[in-house]
XYZ file of N, CA and C in Angstrom:
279
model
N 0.192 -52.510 87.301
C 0.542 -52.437 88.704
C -0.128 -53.599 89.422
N 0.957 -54.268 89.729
C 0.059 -55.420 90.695
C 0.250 -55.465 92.208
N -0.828 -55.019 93.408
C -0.995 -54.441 94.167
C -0.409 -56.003 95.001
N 0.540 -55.914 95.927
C 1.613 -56.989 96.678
C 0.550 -57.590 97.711
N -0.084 -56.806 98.503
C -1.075 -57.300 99.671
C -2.024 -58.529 98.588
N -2.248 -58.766 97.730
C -3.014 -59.486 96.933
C -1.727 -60.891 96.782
N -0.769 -60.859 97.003
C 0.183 -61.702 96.799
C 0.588 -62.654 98.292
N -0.183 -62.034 99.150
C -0.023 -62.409 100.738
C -1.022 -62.819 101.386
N -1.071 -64.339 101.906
C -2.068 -64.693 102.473
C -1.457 -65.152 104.335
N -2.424 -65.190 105.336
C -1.872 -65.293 106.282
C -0.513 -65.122 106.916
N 0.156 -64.124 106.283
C 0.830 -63.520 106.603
C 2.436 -64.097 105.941
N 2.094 -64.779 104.620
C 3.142 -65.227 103.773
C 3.324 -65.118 102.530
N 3.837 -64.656 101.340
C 3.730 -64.492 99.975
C 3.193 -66.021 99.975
N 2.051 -65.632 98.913
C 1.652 -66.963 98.503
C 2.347 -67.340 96.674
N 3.310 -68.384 97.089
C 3.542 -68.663 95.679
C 2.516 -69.145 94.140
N 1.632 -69.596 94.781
C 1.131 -70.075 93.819
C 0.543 -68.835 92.336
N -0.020 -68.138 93.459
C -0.520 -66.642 92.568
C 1.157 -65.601 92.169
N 2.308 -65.882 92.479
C 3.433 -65.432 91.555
C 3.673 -66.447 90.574
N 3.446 -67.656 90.474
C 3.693 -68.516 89.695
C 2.706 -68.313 88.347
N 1.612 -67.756 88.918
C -0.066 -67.387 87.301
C 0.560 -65.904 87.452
N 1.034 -65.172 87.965
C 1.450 -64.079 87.093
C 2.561 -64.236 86.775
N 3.542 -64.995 86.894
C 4.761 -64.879 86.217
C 4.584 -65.738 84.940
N 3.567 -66.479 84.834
C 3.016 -67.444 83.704
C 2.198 -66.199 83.015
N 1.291 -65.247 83.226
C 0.445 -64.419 82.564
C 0.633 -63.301 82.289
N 1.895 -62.815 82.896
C 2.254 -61.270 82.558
C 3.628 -60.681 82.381
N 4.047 -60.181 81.394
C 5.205 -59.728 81.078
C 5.809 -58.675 82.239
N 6.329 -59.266 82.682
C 6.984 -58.081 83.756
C 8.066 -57.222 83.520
N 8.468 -57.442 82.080
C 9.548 -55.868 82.089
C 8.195 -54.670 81.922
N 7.007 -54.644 81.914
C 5.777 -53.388 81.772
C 5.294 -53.868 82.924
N 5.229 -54.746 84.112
C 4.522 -54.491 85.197
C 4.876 -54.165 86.467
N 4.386 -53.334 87.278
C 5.746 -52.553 88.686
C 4.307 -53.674 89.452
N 5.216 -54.219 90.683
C 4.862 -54.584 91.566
C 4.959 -53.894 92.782
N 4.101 -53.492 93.532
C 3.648 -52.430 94.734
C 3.888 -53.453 95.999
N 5.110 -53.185 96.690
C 4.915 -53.675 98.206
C 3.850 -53.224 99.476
N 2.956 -53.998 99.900
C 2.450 -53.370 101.180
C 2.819 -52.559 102.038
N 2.440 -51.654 102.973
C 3.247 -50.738 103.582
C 2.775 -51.962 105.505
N 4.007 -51.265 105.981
C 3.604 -51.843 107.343
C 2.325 -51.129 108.493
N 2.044 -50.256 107.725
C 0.676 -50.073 107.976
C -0.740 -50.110 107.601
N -0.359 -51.244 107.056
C -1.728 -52.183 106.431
C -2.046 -52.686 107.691
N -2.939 -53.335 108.247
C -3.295 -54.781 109.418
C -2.613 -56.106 109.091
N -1.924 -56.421 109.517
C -0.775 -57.770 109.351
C -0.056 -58.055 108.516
N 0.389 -56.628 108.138
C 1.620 -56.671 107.484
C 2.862 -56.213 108.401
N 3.817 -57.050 108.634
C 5.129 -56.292 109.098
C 6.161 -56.374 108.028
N 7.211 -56.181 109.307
C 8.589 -55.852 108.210
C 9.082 -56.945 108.144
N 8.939 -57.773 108.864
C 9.179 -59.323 108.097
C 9.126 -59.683 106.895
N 7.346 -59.553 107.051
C 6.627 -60.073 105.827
C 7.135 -59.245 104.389
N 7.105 -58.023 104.691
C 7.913 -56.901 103.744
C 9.299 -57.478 103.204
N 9.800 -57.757 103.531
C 11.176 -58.631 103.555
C 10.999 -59.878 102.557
N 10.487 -60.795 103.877
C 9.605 -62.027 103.048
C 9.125 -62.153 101.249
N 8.425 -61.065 100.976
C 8.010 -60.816 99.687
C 8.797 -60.166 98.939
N 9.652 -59.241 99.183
C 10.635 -58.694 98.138
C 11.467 -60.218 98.039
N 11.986 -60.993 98.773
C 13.214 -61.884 98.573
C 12.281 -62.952 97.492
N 11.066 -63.415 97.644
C 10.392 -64.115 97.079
C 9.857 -63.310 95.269
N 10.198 -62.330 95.508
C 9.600 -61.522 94.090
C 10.937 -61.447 92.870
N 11.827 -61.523 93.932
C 13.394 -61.391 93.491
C 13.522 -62.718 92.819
N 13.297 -64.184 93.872
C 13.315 -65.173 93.711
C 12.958 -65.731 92.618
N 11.561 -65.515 92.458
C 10.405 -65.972 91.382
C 10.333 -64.883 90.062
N 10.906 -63.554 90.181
C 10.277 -62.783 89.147
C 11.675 -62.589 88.251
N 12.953 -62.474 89.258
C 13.988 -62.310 88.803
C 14.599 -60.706 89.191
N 16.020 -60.515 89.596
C 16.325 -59.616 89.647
C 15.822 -58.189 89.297
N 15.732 -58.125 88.012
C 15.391 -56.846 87.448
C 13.263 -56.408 87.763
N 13.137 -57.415 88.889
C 11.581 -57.232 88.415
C 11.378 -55.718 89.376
N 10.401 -54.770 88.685
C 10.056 -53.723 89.038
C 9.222 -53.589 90.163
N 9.757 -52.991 91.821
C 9.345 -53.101 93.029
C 9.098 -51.587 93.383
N 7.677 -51.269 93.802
C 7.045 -50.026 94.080
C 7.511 -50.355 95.659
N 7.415 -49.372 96.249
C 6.613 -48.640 97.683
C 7.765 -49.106 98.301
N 9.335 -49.179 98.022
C 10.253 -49.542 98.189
C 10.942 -48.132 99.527
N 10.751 -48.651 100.582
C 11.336 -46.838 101.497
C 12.366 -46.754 101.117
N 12.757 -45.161 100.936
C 14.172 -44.364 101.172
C 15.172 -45.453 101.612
N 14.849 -45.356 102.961
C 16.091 -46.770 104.178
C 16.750 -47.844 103.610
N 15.557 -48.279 102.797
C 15.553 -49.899 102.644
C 16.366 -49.868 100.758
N 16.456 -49.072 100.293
C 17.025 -49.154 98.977
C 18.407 -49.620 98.717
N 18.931 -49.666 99.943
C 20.716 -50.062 99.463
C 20.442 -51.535 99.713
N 19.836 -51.798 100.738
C 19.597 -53.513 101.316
C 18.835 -54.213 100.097
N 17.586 -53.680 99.331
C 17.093 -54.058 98.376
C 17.662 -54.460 96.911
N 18.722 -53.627 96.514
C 19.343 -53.396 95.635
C 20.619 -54.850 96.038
N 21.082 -54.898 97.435
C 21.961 -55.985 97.727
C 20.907 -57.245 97.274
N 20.346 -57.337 97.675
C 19.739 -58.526 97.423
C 19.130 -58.855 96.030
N 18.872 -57.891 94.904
C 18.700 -58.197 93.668
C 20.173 -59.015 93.074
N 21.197 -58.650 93.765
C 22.211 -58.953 93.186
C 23.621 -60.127 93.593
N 22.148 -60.774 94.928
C 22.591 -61.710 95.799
C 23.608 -61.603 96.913
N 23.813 -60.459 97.388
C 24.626 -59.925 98.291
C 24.227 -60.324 99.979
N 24.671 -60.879 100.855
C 24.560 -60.993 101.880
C 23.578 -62.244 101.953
N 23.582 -63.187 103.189
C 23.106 -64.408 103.779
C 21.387 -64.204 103.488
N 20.725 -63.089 103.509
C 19.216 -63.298 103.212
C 18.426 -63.167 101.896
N 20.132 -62.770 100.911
C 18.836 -62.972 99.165
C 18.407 -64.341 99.241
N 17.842 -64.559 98.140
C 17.891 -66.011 97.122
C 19.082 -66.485 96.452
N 19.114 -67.614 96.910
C 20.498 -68.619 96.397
C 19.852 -69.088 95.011
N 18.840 -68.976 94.638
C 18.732 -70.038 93.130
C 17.686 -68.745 92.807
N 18.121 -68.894 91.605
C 16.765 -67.718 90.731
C 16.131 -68.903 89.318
N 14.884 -68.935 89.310
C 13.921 -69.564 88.997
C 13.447 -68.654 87.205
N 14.070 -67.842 86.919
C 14.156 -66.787 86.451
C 15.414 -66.453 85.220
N 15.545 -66.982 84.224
C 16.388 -66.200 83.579
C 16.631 -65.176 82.595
């Protein structure tokens, strides 16, 4: 389980630390945990922000915790590039 708030610095996924775990860890066995928006400077932006970037960098199928009820049809669009705010290039095959 790799805890997402550890993936966010000033209020942006920091790529560099998805780049050493996507270099160090097999992610069909690791679930990645989104922050909740009631952490301290986390919003739903940033929530946003990091799923599209996890999608981006980890690849579709990568395993996303703390995912709300609401947000599962929009999440699921965007693993599969649906609508103007997925990722256009996957880094990932």
């Amino acid at each position: 389980l790799v805890e997402a708030a550890e993936l966010v610095a000033d209020g942006r996924p920091k790529p560099e630390m998805l780049a050493e775990l996507r270099a160090g860890l097999d992610f069909d066995r690791v679930m990645v945990e989104l922050p909740g928006p009631w952490i301290s400077g986390v919003t739903l932006s940033l929530i946003q922000d990091l799923k599209k970037a996890l999608v981006r960098e980890l690849g579709p199928d990568v395993n996303i915790a703390n995912v709300h009820a609401e947000d599962l049809i929009a999440t699921e669009a965007l693993r599969v590039g649906l609508g103007v705010v997925g990722p256009t290039t996957r880094l990932v095959d």
